[in-house]
XYZ file of C-alpha atoms in Angstrom:
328
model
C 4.348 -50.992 11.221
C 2.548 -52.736 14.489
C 2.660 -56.575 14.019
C 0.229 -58.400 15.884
C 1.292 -61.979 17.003
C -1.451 -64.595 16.950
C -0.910 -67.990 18.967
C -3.428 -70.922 18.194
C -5.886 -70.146 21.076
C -5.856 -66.235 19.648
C -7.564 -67.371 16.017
C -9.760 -69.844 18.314
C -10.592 -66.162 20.013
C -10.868 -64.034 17.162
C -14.773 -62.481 16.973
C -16.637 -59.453 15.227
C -18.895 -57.096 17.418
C -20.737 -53.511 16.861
C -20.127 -50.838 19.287
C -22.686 -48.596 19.743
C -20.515 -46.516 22.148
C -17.579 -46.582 19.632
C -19.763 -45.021 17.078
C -20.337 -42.153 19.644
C -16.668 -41.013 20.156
C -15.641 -41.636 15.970
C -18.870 -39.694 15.010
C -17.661 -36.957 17.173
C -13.961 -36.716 15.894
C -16.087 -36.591 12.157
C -18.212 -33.556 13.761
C -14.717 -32.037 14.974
C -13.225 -31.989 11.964
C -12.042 -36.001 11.389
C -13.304 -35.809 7.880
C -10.822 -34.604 5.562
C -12.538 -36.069 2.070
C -15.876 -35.010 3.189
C -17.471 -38.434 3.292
C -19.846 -37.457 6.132
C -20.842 -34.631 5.173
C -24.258 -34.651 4.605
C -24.411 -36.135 8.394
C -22.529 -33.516 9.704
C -25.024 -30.855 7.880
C -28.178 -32.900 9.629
C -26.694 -33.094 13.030
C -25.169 -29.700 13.958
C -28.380 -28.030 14.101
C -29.870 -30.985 16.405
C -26.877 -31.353 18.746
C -27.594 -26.684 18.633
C -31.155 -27.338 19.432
C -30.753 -29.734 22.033
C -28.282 -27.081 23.914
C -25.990 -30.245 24.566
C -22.758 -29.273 26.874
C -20.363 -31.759 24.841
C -17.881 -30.897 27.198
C -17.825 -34.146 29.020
C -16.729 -36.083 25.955
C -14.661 -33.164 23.984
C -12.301 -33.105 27.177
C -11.590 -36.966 25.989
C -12.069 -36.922 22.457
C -9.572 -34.544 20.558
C -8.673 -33.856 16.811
C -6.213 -33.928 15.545
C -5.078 -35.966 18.309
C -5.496 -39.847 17.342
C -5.469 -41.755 20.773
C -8.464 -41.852 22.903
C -8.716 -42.958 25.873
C -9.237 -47.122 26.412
C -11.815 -46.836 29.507
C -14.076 -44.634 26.982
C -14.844 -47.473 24.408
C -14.118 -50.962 26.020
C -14.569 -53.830 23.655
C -18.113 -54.907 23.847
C -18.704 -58.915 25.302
C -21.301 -59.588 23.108
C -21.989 -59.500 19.116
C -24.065 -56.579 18.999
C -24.659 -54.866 22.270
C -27.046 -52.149 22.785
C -25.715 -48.482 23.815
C -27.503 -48.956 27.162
C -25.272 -52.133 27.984
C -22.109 -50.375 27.227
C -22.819 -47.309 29.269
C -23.396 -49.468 32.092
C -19.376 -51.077 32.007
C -18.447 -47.458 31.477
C -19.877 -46.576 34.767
C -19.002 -49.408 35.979
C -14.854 -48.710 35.243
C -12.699 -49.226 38.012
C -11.059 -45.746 39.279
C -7.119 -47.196 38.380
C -8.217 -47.722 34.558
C -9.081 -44.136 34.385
C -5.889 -43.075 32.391
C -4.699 -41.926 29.405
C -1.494 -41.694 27.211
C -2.454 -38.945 25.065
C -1.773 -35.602 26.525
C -4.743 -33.626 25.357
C -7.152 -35.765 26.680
C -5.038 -35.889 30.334
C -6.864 -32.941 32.008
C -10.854 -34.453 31.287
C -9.231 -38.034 32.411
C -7.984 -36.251 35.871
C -11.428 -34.884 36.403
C -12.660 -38.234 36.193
C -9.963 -39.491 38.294
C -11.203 -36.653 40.884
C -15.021 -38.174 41.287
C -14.962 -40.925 39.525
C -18.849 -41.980 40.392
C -20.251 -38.468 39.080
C -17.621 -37.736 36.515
C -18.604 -41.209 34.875
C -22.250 -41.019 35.511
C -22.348 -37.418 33.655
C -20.124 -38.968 30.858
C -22.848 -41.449 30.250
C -25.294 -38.953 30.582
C -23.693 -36.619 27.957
C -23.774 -39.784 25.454
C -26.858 -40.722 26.033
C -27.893 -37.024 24.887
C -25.589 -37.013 22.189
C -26.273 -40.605 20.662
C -30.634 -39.149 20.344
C -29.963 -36.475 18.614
C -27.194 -37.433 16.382
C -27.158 -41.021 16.264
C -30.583 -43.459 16.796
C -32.290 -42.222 13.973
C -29.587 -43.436 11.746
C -28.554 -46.372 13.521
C -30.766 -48.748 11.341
C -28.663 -47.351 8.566
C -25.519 -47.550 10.430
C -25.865 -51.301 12.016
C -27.130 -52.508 8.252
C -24.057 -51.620 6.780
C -21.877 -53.129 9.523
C -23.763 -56.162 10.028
C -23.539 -57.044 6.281
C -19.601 -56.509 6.168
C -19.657 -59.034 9.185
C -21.655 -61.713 7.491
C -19.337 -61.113 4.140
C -16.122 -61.593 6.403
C -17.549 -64.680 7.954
C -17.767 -66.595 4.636
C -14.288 -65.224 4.041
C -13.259 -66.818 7.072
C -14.933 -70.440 6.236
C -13.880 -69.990 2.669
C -9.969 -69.661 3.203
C -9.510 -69.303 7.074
C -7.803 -66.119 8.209
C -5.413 -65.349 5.464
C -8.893 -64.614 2.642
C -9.996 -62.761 5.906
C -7.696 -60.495 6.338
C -5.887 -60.220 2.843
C -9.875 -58.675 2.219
C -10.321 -56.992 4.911
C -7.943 -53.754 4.387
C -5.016 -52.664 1.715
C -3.108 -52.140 5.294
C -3.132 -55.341 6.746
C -0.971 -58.507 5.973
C -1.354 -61.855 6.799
C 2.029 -63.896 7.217
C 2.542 -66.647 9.009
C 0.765 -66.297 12.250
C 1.683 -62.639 12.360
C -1.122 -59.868 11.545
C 0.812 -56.783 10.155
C -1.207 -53.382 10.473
C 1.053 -50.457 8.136
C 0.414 -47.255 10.524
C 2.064 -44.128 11.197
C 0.692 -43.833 14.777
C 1.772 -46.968 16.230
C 4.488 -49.612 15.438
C 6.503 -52.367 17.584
C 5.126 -56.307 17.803
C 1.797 -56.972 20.515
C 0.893 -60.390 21.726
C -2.465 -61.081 21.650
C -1.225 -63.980 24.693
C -4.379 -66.211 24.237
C -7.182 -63.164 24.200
C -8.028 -63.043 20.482
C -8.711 -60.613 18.088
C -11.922 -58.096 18.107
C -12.785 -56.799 14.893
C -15.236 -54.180 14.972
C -16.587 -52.464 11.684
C -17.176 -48.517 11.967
C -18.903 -46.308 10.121
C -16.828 -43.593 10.908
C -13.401 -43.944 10.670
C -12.651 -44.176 7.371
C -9.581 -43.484 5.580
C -8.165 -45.560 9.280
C -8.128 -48.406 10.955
C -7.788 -47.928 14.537
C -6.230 -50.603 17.180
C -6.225 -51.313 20.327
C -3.805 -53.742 22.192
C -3.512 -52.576 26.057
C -3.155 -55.422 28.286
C -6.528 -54.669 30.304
C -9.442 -55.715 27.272
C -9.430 -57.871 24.190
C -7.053 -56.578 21.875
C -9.417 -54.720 19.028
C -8.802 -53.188 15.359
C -11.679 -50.948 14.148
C -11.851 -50.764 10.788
C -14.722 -49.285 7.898
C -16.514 -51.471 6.727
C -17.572 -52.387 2.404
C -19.340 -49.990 1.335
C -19.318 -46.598 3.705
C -18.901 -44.590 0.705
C -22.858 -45.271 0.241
C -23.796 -44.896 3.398
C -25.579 -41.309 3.256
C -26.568 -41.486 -0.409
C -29.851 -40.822 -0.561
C -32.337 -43.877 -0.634
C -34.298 -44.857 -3.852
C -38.346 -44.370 -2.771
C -40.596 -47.192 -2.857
C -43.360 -46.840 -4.701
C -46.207 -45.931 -2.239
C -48.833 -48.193 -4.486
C -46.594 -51.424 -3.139
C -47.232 -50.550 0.320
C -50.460 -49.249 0.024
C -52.176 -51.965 0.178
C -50.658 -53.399 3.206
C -50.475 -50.297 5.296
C -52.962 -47.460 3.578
C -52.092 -44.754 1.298
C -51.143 -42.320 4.176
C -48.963 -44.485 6.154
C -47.001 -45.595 2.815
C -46.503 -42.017 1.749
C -44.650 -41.817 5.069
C -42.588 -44.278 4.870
C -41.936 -43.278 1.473
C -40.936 -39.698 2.713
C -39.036 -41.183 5.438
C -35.655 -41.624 3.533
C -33.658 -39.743 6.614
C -34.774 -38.254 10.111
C -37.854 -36.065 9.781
C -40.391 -34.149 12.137
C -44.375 -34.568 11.980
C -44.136 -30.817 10.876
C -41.849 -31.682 8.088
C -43.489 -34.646 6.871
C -46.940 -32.527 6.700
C -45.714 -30.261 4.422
C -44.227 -32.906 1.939
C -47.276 -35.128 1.527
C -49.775 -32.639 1.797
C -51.560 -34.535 4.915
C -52.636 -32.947 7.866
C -50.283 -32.566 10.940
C -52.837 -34.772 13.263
C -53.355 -37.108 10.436
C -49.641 -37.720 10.039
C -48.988 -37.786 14.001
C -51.779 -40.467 13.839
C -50.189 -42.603 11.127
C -46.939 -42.105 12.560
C -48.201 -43.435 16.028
C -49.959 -46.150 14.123
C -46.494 -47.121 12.584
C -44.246 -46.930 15.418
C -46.276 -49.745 17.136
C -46.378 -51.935 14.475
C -42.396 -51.763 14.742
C -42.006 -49.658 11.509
C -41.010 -46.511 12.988
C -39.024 -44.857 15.676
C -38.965 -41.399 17.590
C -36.002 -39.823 18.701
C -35.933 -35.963 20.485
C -33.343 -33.300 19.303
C -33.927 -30.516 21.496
C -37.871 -29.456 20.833
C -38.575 -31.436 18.073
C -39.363 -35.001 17.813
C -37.267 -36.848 14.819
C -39.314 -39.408 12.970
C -36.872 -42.811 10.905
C -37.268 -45.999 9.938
C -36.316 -48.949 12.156
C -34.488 -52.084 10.780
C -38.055 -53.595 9.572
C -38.872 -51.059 7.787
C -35.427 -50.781 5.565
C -36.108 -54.458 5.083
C -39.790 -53.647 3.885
C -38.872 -50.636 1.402
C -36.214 -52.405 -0.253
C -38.530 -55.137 -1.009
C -41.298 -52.470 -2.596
C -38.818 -49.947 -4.590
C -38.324 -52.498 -7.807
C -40.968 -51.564 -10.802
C -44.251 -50.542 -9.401
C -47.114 -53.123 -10.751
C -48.463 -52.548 -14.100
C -44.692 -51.059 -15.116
C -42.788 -52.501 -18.261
């Protein structure tokens, strides 16, 4: 049991944030093996073959990030400063980390921290480099997905909060955690003791990918930080219902609905050819057509250029997939 210890100015502290950069190192324990019930599976099946054809050396961030081992280094995921930070912000304070923060306590992970520790400018500069590689092909084109789902758990908790202050938000937040008396109680095999927060607050920071855990993080250098999964991850790689290409139609034309329509996951010019039945320059066209009216973006895996909907889009489908017109 780890009991956190919360002083008035540590609720006055408290905040939710996405981390981009977190979502790199708890996708990868999921793609070594942190997936016992299968929940990620169809990811996993999607992304091997992209992380293959990109011939990405992982090694960088595999030398950190071990399974079955459950610590990972601090210095790799610092707590972002702001709400919802983009992955290029984040990689720049992980470049940025001072040499004596390069450390670790789990054993594992000691011998890729030491050759850090060795150049710490290059070491952390091809660290960023490997994520950067790693978060196109296995990452951006589901991040709309992926920041949808955590940025409506975050709006959900924040009514909790001004419903019933931080006992509704954390008596909803996870079967582990207990609110009593000032004193946030986290049931875990992997850590235990009491932390003081000592006037730095709480970051909460959904995750799609660590389900069945919640993962803290109280050293004395950052904010103090539990990731947790957010409502609904059991949903999040169902496949989408379709609008009905008529609804979009006649806003974008029949070809450029079609592709959005087709555009329920990742998918190459190639592949999107040979389910509408349009040409490859006609779709390339449309595709162009839709990525600069915000609609669409384009992420490379290795040779191949991986076509997905961007947060607009989502937004714009989910508004055209009720009963097409005419329908009783």
């Amino acid at each position: 049991m780890l009991e956190i210890e919360f002083a008035a100015q540590d609720v006055a502290r408290t905040r939710f944030a996405l981390s981009p950069l977190w979502e790199v190192v708890a996708s990868l324990r999921v793609l070594l093996g942190a997936d016992p019930h299968g929940l990620h599976r169809r990811w996993t099946e999607a992304v091997r073959p992209r992380i293959t054809a990109a011939r990405l050396d992982l090694t960088p961030l595999t030398s950190l990030v071990t399974v079955p081992t459950a610590g990972i280094p601090s210095f790799l995921v610092p707590p972002p400063t702001v709400p919802q930070p983009s992955l290029a912000v984040e990689l720049a304070a992980l470049r940025a980390t001072p040499p004596p923060l390069l450390r670790t306590s789990t054993p594992p992970a000691r011998a890729g921290v030491a050759a850090l520790r060795a150049d710490p400018e290059r070491g952390l500069a091809r660290l960023a480099e490997t994520v950067e590689g790693y978060w196109e092909a296995a990452l951006a084109p589901y991040w709309p997905r992926i920041r949808t789902l955590c940025e409506g758990d975050v709006q959900h908790r924040a009514l909790l909060l001004a419903e019933g202050g931080m006992q509704r938000l954390f008596d909803d937040l996870d079967p582990r955690l207990a609110w009593d008396e000032g004193t946030l109680q986290l049931a875990s095999r992997c850590r235990s003791g009491r932390a003081r927060l000592d006037g730095r607050g709480l970051l909460l920071t959904p995750s799609a990918f660590v389900w069945p855990r919640i993962f803290s993080d109280v050293v004395a250098e950052w904010q103090p930080t539990l990731r947790y999964p957010p409502r609904g991850t059991g949903t999040l790689w169902e496949e989408r219902v379709q609008p009905h290409p008529e609804a979009l139609a006649g806003v974008l034309g029949r070809g450029r609905a079609m592709l959005l329509a087709e555009l329920t996951g990742p998918a190459s010019t190639t592949e999107l050819a040979r389910r509408t039945g349009l040409s490859a320059g006609g779709v390339s066209q449309h595709l162009s057509a839709l990525r600069a009216a915000g609609l669409v973006s384009a992420h490379r895996s290795g040779r191949t250029v991986l076509y997905a909907r961007t947060s607009v889009a989502e937004a714009l489908v989910a508004q055209s997939s009720g009963p097409s017109p005419g329908s009783s």
